[in-house]
Amino acid sequence: MNAQAQTYKLVVTGMTCGHCVSSVTEELNEVDGVTNVKVDLHEGGESEVFVSSNGPLNIDAAEAAVVEAGYTVIR
């Protein structure tokens, strides 16, 4: 049985550059089931982070990964 691909949006604050995007992407890619991460960077503002997974995403783990990278998930 194949799990259905899903995409989730997180809103993250504190990112200001490409290095920030790389850090968040790297941490999220370590969460089980994550297949792709796309960041719409808004320097110093609220950036949208789209996380694709091959099934239901563990939101708590995804938020913890963003925190581990040094940023804050606001929704």
mmCIF file of N, CA, C and O in Angstrom:
data_model
loop_
_atom_site.group_PDB
_atom_site.id
_atom_site.type_symbol
_atom_site.label_atom_id
_atom_site.label_comp_id
_atom_site.label_asym_id
_atom_site.label_seq_id
_atom_site.Cartn_x
_atom_site.Cartn_y
_atom_site.Cartn_z
ATOM 1 N N MET A 1 0.841 -1.174 0.000
ATOM 2 C CA MET A 1 0.000 0.000 0.000
ATOM 3 C C MET A 1 0.890 1.243 0.000
ATOM 4 O O MET A 1 1.802 1.382 0.796
ATOM 5 N N ASN A 2 0.625 2.180 -0.918
ATOM 6 C CA ASN A 2 1.386 3.417 -0.998
ATOM 7 C C ASN A 2 0.699 4.501 -0.196
ATOM 8 O O ASN A 2 -0.511 4.673 -0.272
ATOM 9 N N ALA A 3 1.484 5.229 0.586
ATOM 10 C CA ALA A 3 0.940 6.369 1.310
ATOM 11 C C ALA A 3 0.747 7.512 0.323
ATOM 12 O O ALA A 3 1.476 7.643 -0.652
ATOM 13 N N GLN A 4 -0.243 8.323 0.571
ATOM 14 C CA GLN A 4 -0.535 9.446 -0.308
ATOM 15 C C GLN A 4 0.350 10.637 0.046
ATOM 16 O O GLN A 4 0.484 10.989 1.212
ATOM 17 N N ALA A 5 0.941 11.240 -0.979
ATOM 18 C CA ALA A 5 1.793 12.410 -0.763
ATOM 19 C C ALA A 5 0.955 13.572 -0.252
ATOM 20 O O ALA A 5 -0.174 13.773 -0.687
ATOM 21 N N GLN A 6 1.520 14.296 0.699
ATOM 22 C CA GLN A 6 0.829 15.438 1.272
ATOM 23 C C GLN A 6 1.815 16.585 1.422
ATOM 24 O O GLN A 6 3.007 16.358 1.587
ATOM 25 N N THR A 7 1.306 17.814 1.370
ATOM 26 C CA THR A 7 2.146 18.988 1.565
ATOM 27 C C THR A 7 1.550 19.836 2.686
ATOM 28 O O THR A 7 0.340 20.057 2.719
ATOM 29 N N TYR A 8 2.411 20.265 3.583
ATOM 30 C CA TYR A 8 2.013 21.069 4.732
ATOM 31 C C TYR A 8 2.713 22.416 4.637
ATOM 32 O O TYR A 8 3.829 22.504 4.127
ATOM 33 N N LYS A 9 2.070 23.447 5.162
ATOM 34 C CA LYS A 9 2.684 24.771 5.181
ATOM 35 C C LYS A 9 2.950 25.178 6.626
ATOM 36 O O LYS A 9 2.061 25.118 7.473
ATOM 37 N N LEU A 10 4.188 25.567 6.875
ATOM 38 C CA LEU A 10 4.558 26.129 8.163
ATOM 39 C C LEU A 10 4.923 27.584 7.919
ATOM 40 O O LEU A 10 5.495 27.914 6.882
ATOM 41 N N VAL A 11 4.604 28.442 8.855
ATOM 42 C CA VAL A 11 5.030 29.839 8.777
ATOM 43 C C VAL A 11 6.120 30.028 9.824
ATOM 44 O O VAL A 11 5.911 29.741 11.006
ATOM 45 N N VAL A 12 7.279 30.481 9.350
ATOM 46 C CA VAL A 12 8.472 30.544 10.180
ATOM 47 C C VAL A 12 8.993 31.979 10.203
ATOM 48 O O VAL A 12 9.024 32.646 9.171
ATOM 49 N N THR A 13 9.419 32.423 11.382
ATOM 50 C CA THR A 13 10.009 33.758 11.500
ATOM 51 C C THR A 13 11.491 33.660 11.815
ATOM 52 O O THR A 13 11.959 32.648 12.337
ATOM 53 N N GLY A 14 12.210 34.723 11.481
ATOM 54 C CA GLY A 14 13.619 34.831 11.841
ATOM 55 C C GLY A 14 14.595 34.527 10.732
ATOM 56 O O GLY A 14 15.788 34.762 10.881
ATOM 57 N N MET A 15 14.121 33.999 9.616
ATOM 58 C CA MET A 15 15.043 33.680 8.527
ATOM 59 C C MET A 15 15.349 34.946 7.727
ATOM 60 O O MET A 15 14.439 35.743 7.441
ATOM 61 N N THR A 16 16.634 35.124 7.381
ATOM 62 C CA THR A 16 17.026 36.345 6.682
ATOM 63 C C THR A 16 17.825 36.104 5.405
ATOM 64 O O THR A 16 18.101 37.061 4.674
ATOM 65 N N CYS A 17 18.236 34.852 5.147
ATOM 66 C CA CYS A 17 19.128 34.640 4.000
ATOM 67 C C CYS A 17 19.096 33.177 3.536
ATOM 68 O O CYS A 17 18.419 32.341 4.120
ATOM 69 N N GLY A 18 19.872 32.910 2.522
ATOM 70 C CA GLY A 18 19.959 31.576 1.972
ATOM 71 C C GLY A 18 20.506 30.557 2.958
ATOM 72 O O GLY A 18 20.125 29.382 2.935
ATOM 73 N N HIS A 19 21.391 30.993 3.837
ATOM 74 C CA HIS A 19 21.930 30.075 4.846
ATOM 75 C C HIS A 19 20.810 29.620 5.784
ATOM 76 O O HIS A 19 20.754 28.449 6.158
ATOM 77 N N CYS A 20 19.928 30.538 6.145
ATOM 78 C CA CYS A 20 18.787 30.197 6.995
ATOM 79 C C CYS A 20 17.911 29.149 6.293
ATOM 80 O O CYS A 20 17.477 28.173 6.908
ATOM 81 N N VAL A 21 17.652 29.378 5.022
ATOM 82 C CA VAL A 21 16.841 28.449 4.233
ATOM 83 C C VAL A 21 17.499 27.069 4.213
ATOM 84 O O VAL A 21 16.840 26.045 4.411
ATOM 85 N N SER A 22 18.811 27.044 4.004
ATOM 86 C CA SER A 22 19.540 25.770 3.977
ATOM 87 C C SER A 22 19.446 25.047 5.311
ATOM 88 O O SER A 22 19.260 23.827 5.350
ATOM 89 N N SER A 23 19.572 25.791 6.405
ATOM 90 C CA SER A 23 19.514 25.178 7.737
ATOM 91 C C SER A 23 18.143 24.552 7.994
ATOM 92 O O SER A 23 18.046 23.412 8.461
ATOM 93 N N VAL A 24 17.086 25.293 7.694
ATOM 94 C CA VAL A 24 15.730 24.792 7.908
ATOM 95 C C VAL A 24 15.468 23.589 6.995
ATOM 96 O O VAL A 24 14.926 22.564 7.433
ATOM 97 N N THR A 25 15.878 23.692 5.747
ATOM 98 C CA THR A 25 15.670 22.599 4.799
ATOM 99 C C THR A 25 16.387 21.341 5.258
ATOM 100 O O THR A 25 15.812 20.241 5.240
ATOM 101 N N GLU A 26 17.624 21.485 5.687
ATOM 102 C CA GLU A 26 18.410 20.335 6.140
ATOM 103 C C GLU A 26 17.751 19.659 7.337
ATOM 104 O O GLU A 26 17.619 18.433 7.364
ATOM 105 N N GLU A 27 17.326 20.444 8.314
ATOM 106 C CA GLU A 27 16.693 19.853 9.509
ATOM 107 C C GLU A 27 15.377 19.173 9.160
ATOM 108 O O GLU A 27 15.081 18.083 9.657
ATOM 109 N N LEU A 28 14.559 19.808 8.328
ATOM 110 C CA LEU A 28 13.269 19.200 7.965
ATOM 111 C C LEU A 28 13.448 17.933 7.152
ATOM 112 O O LEU A 28 12.657 16.995 7.277
ATOM 113 N N ASN A 29 14.477 17.871 6.327
ATOM 114 C CA ASN A 29 14.707 16.661 5.533
ATOM 115 C C ASN A 29 15.066 15.459 6.401
ATOM 116 O O ASN A 29 15.005 14.324 5.927
ATOM 117 N N GLU A 30 15.422 15.692 7.656
ATOM 118 C CA GLU A 30 15.738 14.593 8.575
ATOM 119 C C GLU A 30 14.494 14.030 9.268
ATOM 120 O O GLU A 30 14.570 13.003 9.931
ATOM 121 N N VAL A 31 13.340 14.706 9.118
ATOM 122 C CA VAL A 31 12.097 14.218 9.725
ATOM 123 C C VAL A 31 11.576 13.036 8.892
ATOM 124 O O VAL A 31 11.557 13.097 7.662
ATOM 125 N N ASP A 32 11.147 11.978 9.575
ATOM 126 C CA ASP A 32 10.635 10.791 8.892
ATOM 127 C C ASP A 32 9.529 11.145 7.904
ATOM 128 O O ASP A 32 8.598 11.869 8.250
ATOM 129 N N GLY A 33 9.637 10.629 6.703
ATOM 130 C CA GLY A 33 8.602 10.781 5.697
ATOM 131 C C GLY A 33 8.721 12.013 4.823
ATOM 132 O O GLY A 33 8.035 12.111 3.806
ATOM 133 N N VAL A 34 9.575 12.957 5.178
ATOM 134 C CA VAL A 34 9.691 14.182 4.388
ATOM 135 C C VAL A 34 10.383 13.874 3.058
ATOM 136 O O VAL A 34 11.430 13.242 3.027
ATOM 137 N N THR A 35 9.747 14.316 1.976
ATOM 138 C CA THR A 35 10.286 14.055 0.642
ATOM 139 C C THR A 35 10.781 15.318 -0.060
ATOM 140 O O THR A 35 11.562 15.236 -0.989
ATOM 141 N N ASN A 36 10.290 16.489 0.387
ATOM 142 C CA ASN A 36 10.706 17.732 -0.249
ATOM 143 C C ASN A 36 10.403 18.913 0.674
ATOM 144 O O ASN A 36 9.427 18.886 1.417
ATOM 145 N N VAL A 37 11.256 19.915 0.610
ATOM 146 C CA VAL A 37 11.053 21.139 1.390
ATOM 147 C C VAL A 37 11.269 22.318 0.448
ATOM 148 O O VAL A 37 12.255 22.370 -0.282
ATOM 149 N N LYS A 38 10.318 23.263 0.448
ATOM 150 C CA LYS A 38 10.443 24.468 -0.357
ATOM 151 C C LYS A 38 10.177 25.665 0.548
ATOM 152 O O LYS A 38 9.186 25.683 1.268
ATOM 153 N N VAL A 39 11.076 26.636 0.498
ATOM 154 C CA VAL A 39 10.941 27.811 1.369
ATOM 155 C C VAL A 39 10.707 29.046 0.514
ATOM 156 O O VAL A 39 11.442 29.305 -0.435
ATOM 157 N N ASP A 40 9.656 29.778 0.848
ATOM 158 C CA ASP A 40 9.386 31.084 0.233
ATOM 159 C C ASP A 40 9.873 32.125 1.237
ATOM 160 O O ASP A 40 9.149 32.530 2.143
ATOM 161 N N LEU A 41 11.146 32.540 1.074
ATOM 162 C CA LEU A 41 11.810 33.413 2.037
ATOM 163 C C LEU A 41 11.308 34.846 1.966
ATOM 164 O O LEU A 41 11.247 35.443 0.895
ATOM 165 N N HIS A 42 10.941 35.378 3.135
ATOM 166 C CA HIS A 42 10.620 36.792 3.291
ATOM 167 C C HIS A 42 11.586 37.296 4.349
ATOM 168 O O HIS A 42 11.355 37.095 5.546
ATOM 169 N N GLU A 43 12.687 37.875 3.900
ATOM 170 C CA GLU A 43 13.796 38.246 4.783
ATOM 171 C C GLU A 43 13.323 39.023 6.004
ATOM 172 O O GLU A 43 12.729 40.091 5.876
ATOM 173 N N GLY A 44 13.574 38.440 7.178
ATOM 174 C CA GLY A 44 13.233 39.085 8.434
ATOM 175 C C GLY A 44 11.751 39.060 8.786
ATOM 176 O O GLY A 44 11.367 39.533 9.851
ATOM 177 N N GLY A 45 10.928 38.513 7.911
ATOM 178 C CA GLY A 45 9.484 38.471 8.163
ATOM 179 C C GLY A 45 8.990 37.050 8.316
ATOM 180 O O GLY A 45 9.702 36.186 8.823
ATOM 181 N N GLU A 46 7.756 36.830 7.884
ATOM 182 C CA GLU A 46 7.148 35.511 7.975
ATOM 183 C C GLU A 46 7.380 34.766 6.661
ATOM 184 O O GLU A 46 6.833 35.139 5.631
ATOM 185 N N SER A 47 8.186 33.735 6.717
ATOM 186 C CA SER A 47 8.476 32.923 5.539
ATOM 187 C C SER A 47 7.588 31.693 5.539
ATOM 188 O O SER A 47 7.310 31.120 6.592
ATOM 189 N N GLU A 48 7.136 31.300 4.344
ATOM 190 C CA GLU A 48 6.317 30.100 4.218
ATOM 191 C C GLU A 48 7.225 28.937 3.854
ATOM 192 O O GLU A 48 8.037 29.038 2.935
ATOM 193 N N VAL A 49 7.070 27.855 4.599
ATOM 194 C CA VAL A 49 7.864 26.654 4.368
ATOM 195 C C VAL A 49 6.897 25.531 4.012
ATOM 196 O O VAL A 49 6.029 25.176 4.816
ATOM 197 N N PHE A 50 7.042 24.998 2.806
ATOM 198 C CA PHE A 50 6.168 23.930 2.332
ATOM 199 C C PHE A 50 6.912 22.608 2.468
ATOM 200 O O PHE A 50 7.993 22.432 1.897
ATOM 201 N N VAL A 51 6.311 21.711 3.234
ATOM 202 C CA VAL A 51 6.940 20.427 3.526
ATOM 203 C C VAL A 51 6.091 19.319 2.918
ATOM 204 O O VAL A 51 4.925 19.163 3.276
ATOM 205 N N SER A 52 6.681 18.571 1.983
ATOM 206 C CA SER A 52 5.980 17.449 1.371
ATOM 207 C C SER A 52 6.426 16.171 2.056
ATOM 208 O O SER A 52 7.593 16.010 2.401
ATOM 209 N N SER A 53 5.456 15.269 2.222
ATOM 210 C CA SER A 53 5.776 13.992 2.845
ATOM 211 C C SER A 53 5.025 12.887 2.117
ATOM 212 O O SER A 53 4.066 13.143 1.394
ATOM 213 N N ASN A 54 5.485 11.663 2.345
ATOM 214 C CA ASN A 54 4.851 10.524 1.678
ATOM 215 C C ASN A 54 3.730 9.932 2.517
ATOM 216 O O ASN A 54 3.337 8.803 2.311
ATOM 217 N N GLY A 55 3.200 10.702 3.440
ATOM 218 C CA GLY A 55 2.096 10.291 4.303
ATOM 219 C C GLY A 55 1.867 11.397 5.314
ATOM 220 O O GLY A 55 2.414 12.486 5.168
ATOM 221 N N PRO A 56 1.089 11.118 6.334
ATOM 222 C CA PRO A 56 0.860 12.140 7.355
ATOM 223 C C PRO A 56 2.179 12.590 7.981
ATOM 224 O O PRO A 56 3.007 11.766 8.355
ATOM 225 N N LEU A 57 2.358 13.897 8.066
ATOM 226 C CA LEU A 57 3.575 14.464 8.632
ATOM 227 C C LEU A 57 3.429 14.602 10.143
ATOM 228 O O LEU A 57 2.386 15.031 10.633
ATOM 229 N N ASN A 58 4.471 14.247 10.865
ATOM 230 C CA ASN A 58 4.500 14.476 12.305
ATOM 231 C C ASN A 58 4.805 15.966 12.503
ATOM 232 O O ASN A 58 5.958 16.393 12.424
ATOM 233 N N ILE A 59 3.744 16.747 12.707
ATOM 234 C CA ILE A 59 3.888 18.199 12.809
ATOM 235 C C ILE A 59 4.800 18.591 13.973
ATOM 236 O O ILE A 59 5.615 19.510 13.849
ATOM 237 N N ASP A 60 4.652 17.899 15.084
ATOM 238 C CA ASP A 60 5.505 18.213 16.245
ATOM 239 C C ASP A 60 6.982 18.025 15.892
ATOM 240 O O ASP A 60 7.824 18.843 16.268
ATOM 241 N N ALA A 61 7.288 16.956 15.165
ATOM 242 C CA ALA A 61 8.675 16.703 14.770
ATOM 243 C C ALA A 61 9.153 17.766 13.781
ATOM 244 O O ALA A 61 10.301 18.219 13.839
ATOM 245 N N ALA A 62 8.268 18.189 12.873
ATOM 246 C CA ALA A 62 8.632 19.215 11.894
ATOM 247 C C ALA A 62 8.899 20.548 12.602
ATOM 248 O O ALA A 62 9.885 21.239 12.307
ATOM 249 N N GLU A 63 8.035 20.896 13.548
ATOM 250 C CA GLU A 63 8.239 22.145 14.282
ATOM 251 C C GLU A 63 9.519 22.075 15.112
ATOM 252 O O GLU A 63 10.267 23.054 15.197
ATOM 253 N N ALA A 64 9.783 20.919 15.707
ATOM 254 C CA ALA A 64 11.015 20.750 16.491
ATOM 255 C C ALA A 64 12.246 20.887 15.594
ATOM 256 O O ALA A 64 13.275 21.441 16.019
ATOM 257 N N ALA A 65 12.154 20.420 14.359
ATOM 258 C CA ALA A 65 13.273 20.530 13.421
ATOM 259 C C ALA A 65 13.557 21.993 13.095
ATOM 260 O O ALA A 65 14.724 22.409 13.012
ATOM 261 N N VAL A 66 12.495 22.777 12.925
ATOM 262 C CA VAL A 66 12.673 24.214 12.649
ATOM 263 C C VAL A 66 13.321 24.895 13.854
ATOM 264 O O VAL A 66 14.245 25.710 13.699
ATOM 265 N N VAL A 67 12.859 24.544 15.038
ATOM 266 C CA VAL A 67 13.448 25.109 16.271
ATOM 267 C C VAL A 67 14.916 24.707 16.367
ATOM 268 O O VAL A 67 15.780 25.516 16.718
ATOM 269 N N GLU A 68 15.218 23.454 16.040
ATOM 270 C CA GLU A 68 16.602 22.965 16.068
ATOM 271 C C GLU A 68 17.488 23.797 15.125
ATOM 272 O O GLU A 68 18.660 24.041 15.411
ATOM 273 N N ALA A 69 16.909 24.241 14.028
ATOM 274 C CA ALA A 69 17.659 25.074 13.086
ATOM 275 C C ALA A 69 17.836 26.502 13.603
ATOM 276 O O ALA A 69 18.622 27.266 13.046
ATOM 277 N N GLY A 70 17.082 26.859 14.654
ATOM 278 C CA GLY A 70 17.245 28.174 15.261
ATOM 279 C C GLY A 70 16.150 29.172 14.936
ATOM 280 O O GLY A 70 16.324 30.372 15.159
ATOM 281 N N TYR A 71 15.008 28.680 14.458
ATOM 282 C CA TYR A 71 13.928 29.590 14.060
ATOM 283 C C TYR A 71 12.630 29.223 14.757
ATOM 284 O O TYR A 71 12.537 28.215 15.438
ATOM 285 N N THR A 72 11.608 30.049 14.558
ATOM 286 C CA THR A 72 10.346 29.883 15.269
ATOM 287 C C THR A 72 9.204 29.631 14.293
ATOM 288 O O THR A 72 9.052 30.364 13.315
ATOM 289 N N VAL A 73 8.408 28.603 14.585
ATOM 290 C CA VAL A 73 7.195 28.335 13.817
ATOM 291 C C VAL A 73 6.064 29.083 14.501
ATOM 292 O O VAL A 73 5.840 28.922 15.697
ATOM 293 N N ILE A 74 5.361 29.932 13.743
ATOM 294 C CA ILE A 74 4.265 30.683 14.357
ATOM 295 C C ILE A 74 2.909 30.119 13.981
ATOM 296 O O ILE A 74 1.918 30.432 14.608
ATOM 297 N N ARG A 75 2.826 29.288 12.950
ATOM 298 C CA ARG A 75 1.580 28.568 12.618
ATOM 299 C C ARG A 75 1.833 27.582 11.504
ATOM 300 O O ARG A 75 2.826 27.578 10.870
#
